[in-house]
Amino acid sequence: MSDIKVLVLVGSLRAGSINRQLAELAVESAPEGVTLELFDRLGELPFYNEDIDNDQVVEPVVALREAAAAADAALVVTPEYNGSIPGVLKNAIDWLSRPYGNSALQGKPTAVIGAALGQYGGVWAHDETRKSFGIAGPRVVEDLKLSVQTTAFDGKHPRENAEVAANLQDIVGKLAAEVG
Ligand SMILES: Cc1cc2nc3c(=O)[nH]c(=O)nc-3n(C[C@H](O)[C@H](O)[C@H](O)COP(=O)(O)O)c2cc1C
């Protein structure tokens, strides 16, 4: 049987992003038979514009849609910006939502997790990302949740937080189990 492939998207472009570190930990947590691939080019996508979403659409958009088409599931790891979804991630959702009704992630199980500085760990952004992706085409797995306050990491890589690492491993396993 071929590997289950999971596309990983991160809602922060920052080099030292804690959410990118969480995504790295998710990649490391993959059980046998599951491969997580981080698509690291969301910052190269132009703002969504229907006028440029045509046969000549720019290469980073093609690359995103091809990565999504090759995946069986998606894991979204994002902080919260001003109580909501970071623009870079919302823009990626908009690109992935088209062609309408035929998204490269159409019907594919998708989980949303992440970390933010606030006491609720970015839960507003995570709920809104679930709502938006749920409209865009993927099948959002609502009960796979992890919203961590960044202070829990105490400046260290999330892999050094045993509780978070165990939760993340559980989520990755359950997300892969949704494929089929
Ligand atoms: C523009 C901006 C808006 C932010 N808004 C929120 C917010 O609404 N809630 C929150 O918990 N943290 C907020 N933060 C703090 C982020 O959660 C924190 O910087 C987090 O570490 C960013 O994720 P990253 O480390 O993956 O880049 C904001 C940060 C920035 C730069």
XYZ file of C-alpha atoms and ligand atoms in Angstrom:
211
model
C 0.000 0.000 0.000
C 1.314 3.449 -0.844
C 1.985 6.004 1.840
C -0.747 8.318 3.044
C 0.377 11.848 2.187
C -0.525 14.810 4.372
C -0.044 18.373 3.157
C 1.115 20.698 5.950
C 0.423 24.443 5.764
C 1.756 26.994 8.249
C 0.057 30.347 8.847
C 3.239 32.197 9.834
C 6.092 33.276 7.551
C 8.405 34.196 10.440
C 11.780 32.415 10.405
C 11.521 31.610 14.119
C 7.834 30.691 13.955
C 6.640 28.506 16.804
C 3.910 27.201 14.505
C 6.528 26.153 11.958
C 8.286 24.310 14.793
C 4.988 22.603 15.653
C 4.674 21.660 11.986
C 8.213 20.221 12.089
C 7.234 18.183 15.116
C 4.153 16.927 13.279
C 6.380 15.838 10.378
C 8.585 13.941 12.849
C 5.500 12.400 14.509
C 4.207 10.653 11.405
C 3.468 6.981 12.003
C 4.762 4.358 9.585
C 3.032 4.576 6.226
C 2.271 8.293 6.613
C 4.333 11.118 5.103
C 3.798 14.754 6.022
C 5.036 17.336 3.533
C 5.349 20.977 4.508
C 4.461 23.365 1.667
C 6.701 26.253 2.584
C 5.816 28.780 -0.127
C 2.643 30.523 1.059
C 4.555 33.829 1.093
C 5.075 33.545 -2.686
C 1.366 33.448 -3.498
C -0.074 36.682 -4.901
C -3.246 38.002 -3.310
C -6.163 36.043 -4.663
C -7.624 37.720 -7.727
C -10.100 36.038 -10.052
C -8.566 37.928 -13.008
C -5.282 36.003 -12.652
C -6.844 32.655 -11.712
C -6.789 31.255 -15.236
C -4.714 28.927 -17.456
C -1.679 31.180 -16.979
C -1.875 31.285 -13.182
C 1.543 31.887 -11.594
C 3.823 28.993 -10.690
C 3.549 29.184 -6.855
C -0.229 28.731 -7.149
C 0.257 25.768 -9.491
C 2.756 24.297 -7.010
C 0.316 24.738 -4.102
C -2.550 23.137 -5.997
C -0.327 20.265 -7.181
C 0.891 19.633 -3.621
C -2.736 19.660 -2.438
C -3.844 17.361 -5.258
C -1.059 14.893 -4.399
C -2.104 14.820 -0.735
C -4.724 12.619 0.894
C -5.254 14.950 3.856
C -4.109 18.298 5.211
C -2.814 19.607 8.515
C -2.973 23.355 9.089
C -0.780 24.875 11.792
C -1.427 28.517 12.500
C -1.114 31.355 14.997
C -3.858 33.914 15.561
C -3.515 37.460 14.257
C -5.868 40.059 15.706
C -8.370 37.475 16.788
C -8.527 35.759 13.425
C -6.776 33.897 10.578
C -3.407 35.335 9.472
C -3.810 36.869 6.001
C -1.200 34.614 4.425
C -3.204 31.542 5.394
C -6.590 33.003 4.400
C -5.091 33.843 1.015
C -3.949 30.224 0.592
C -7.441 29.005 1.536
C -8.910 31.274 -1.151
C -6.523 29.904 -3.811
C -7.282 26.341 -2.714
C -11.040 26.996 -2.827
C -10.982 27.322 -6.622
C -11.985 25.921 -9.083
C -15.267 26.224 -7.224
C -16.565 22.826 -6.204
C -13.371 21.172 -7.477
C -10.708 22.189 -4.930
C -7.481 20.174 -4.959
C -8.408 19.343 -1.347
C -12.063 18.577 -2.092
C -13.443 16.193 0.514
C -10.009 15.484 1.995
C -9.769 15.276 5.793
C -8.235 18.422 7.228
C -7.249 19.264 10.797
C -6.419 22.682 12.210
C -4.076 23.246 15.145
C -1.596 25.843 16.330
C -0.150 28.090 18.987
C -0.572 31.752 19.874
C 0.501 34.052 22.651
C -2.958 34.656 24.103
C -4.354 32.559 26.911
C -6.623 30.560 24.594
C -3.774 29.602 22.279
C -5.353 31.013 19.120
C -8.675 29.205 19.392
C -10.524 31.981 17.484
C -8.159 31.649 14.538
C -8.406 27.869 14.669
C -12.218 27.923 14.735
C -12.337 30.420 11.877
C -9.823 28.416 9.853
C -12.059 25.355 10.306
C -15.065 27.389 9.179
C -13.283 28.821 6.136
C -11.685 25.544 5.017
C -15.038 23.833 5.570
C -16.552 26.188 2.993
C -13.528 25.953 0.656
C -13.840 22.211 -0.072
C -11.907 20.014 2.366
C -13.679 17.853 4.954
C -12.673 19.464 8.233
C -12.247 16.994 11.079
C -13.764 19.135 13.795
C -12.737 17.117 16.826
C -8.995 17.128 16.092
C -8.028 20.203 18.079
C -4.882 21.608 19.643
C -4.627 25.293 20.582
C -1.547 25.910 22.714
C -0.443 29.084 24.474
C 3.114 29.732 23.282
C 4.315 30.401 26.836
C 3.889 26.637 27.420
C 7.067 26.124 25.394
C 9.163 28.436 27.551
C 11.349 29.391 24.578
C 12.144 25.787 23.724
C 11.220 23.748 20.653
C 7.743 22.159 21.036
C 9.326 18.704 20.746
C 10.636 19.268 24.284
C 7.068 19.537 25.601
C 6.052 15.907 26.143
C 2.318 16.637 26.515
C 2.112 18.676 23.320
C 4.272 16.160 21.435
C 1.960 13.316 22.525
C -1.182 15.270 21.577
C 0.283 16.118 18.204
C 1.252 12.515 17.514
C -2.290 11.462 18.399
C -3.773 14.077 16.038
C -1.503 13.095 13.137
C -2.424 9.425 13.615
C -6.161 10.172 13.815
C -6.011 12.470 10.780
C -4.307 9.741 8.728
C -6.960 7.280 9.929
C -9.635 9.544 8.427
C -8.226 8.857 4.939
C -9.920 6.080 3.084
C 0.052 41.042 13.763
C -0.042 40.162 14.977
C -1.271 39.958 15.579
C -1.379 39.113 16.679
N -2.615 38.883 17.220
C -2.749 37.935 18.173
C -4.043 37.547 18.641
O -5.073 38.058 18.237
N -4.114 36.549 19.568
C -2.991 35.939 20.055
O -3.130 35.022 20.873
N -1.759 36.290 19.642
C -1.612 37.272 18.724
N -0.367 37.611 18.262
C 0.819 36.983 18.851
C 1.123 35.665 18.169
O 0.257 34.669 18.684
C 2.575 35.255 18.456
O 3.447 36.249 17.930
C 2.897 33.901 17.846
O 4.130 33.460 18.349
C 2.964 33.990 16.341
O 3.136 32.705 15.801
P 4.553 32.227 15.196
O 5.506 32.095 16.371
O 4.260 30.916 14.572
O 5.028 33.263 14.228
C -0.234 38.472 17.185
C 1.016 38.692 16.555
C 1.111 39.521 15.480
C 2.452 39.713 14.806
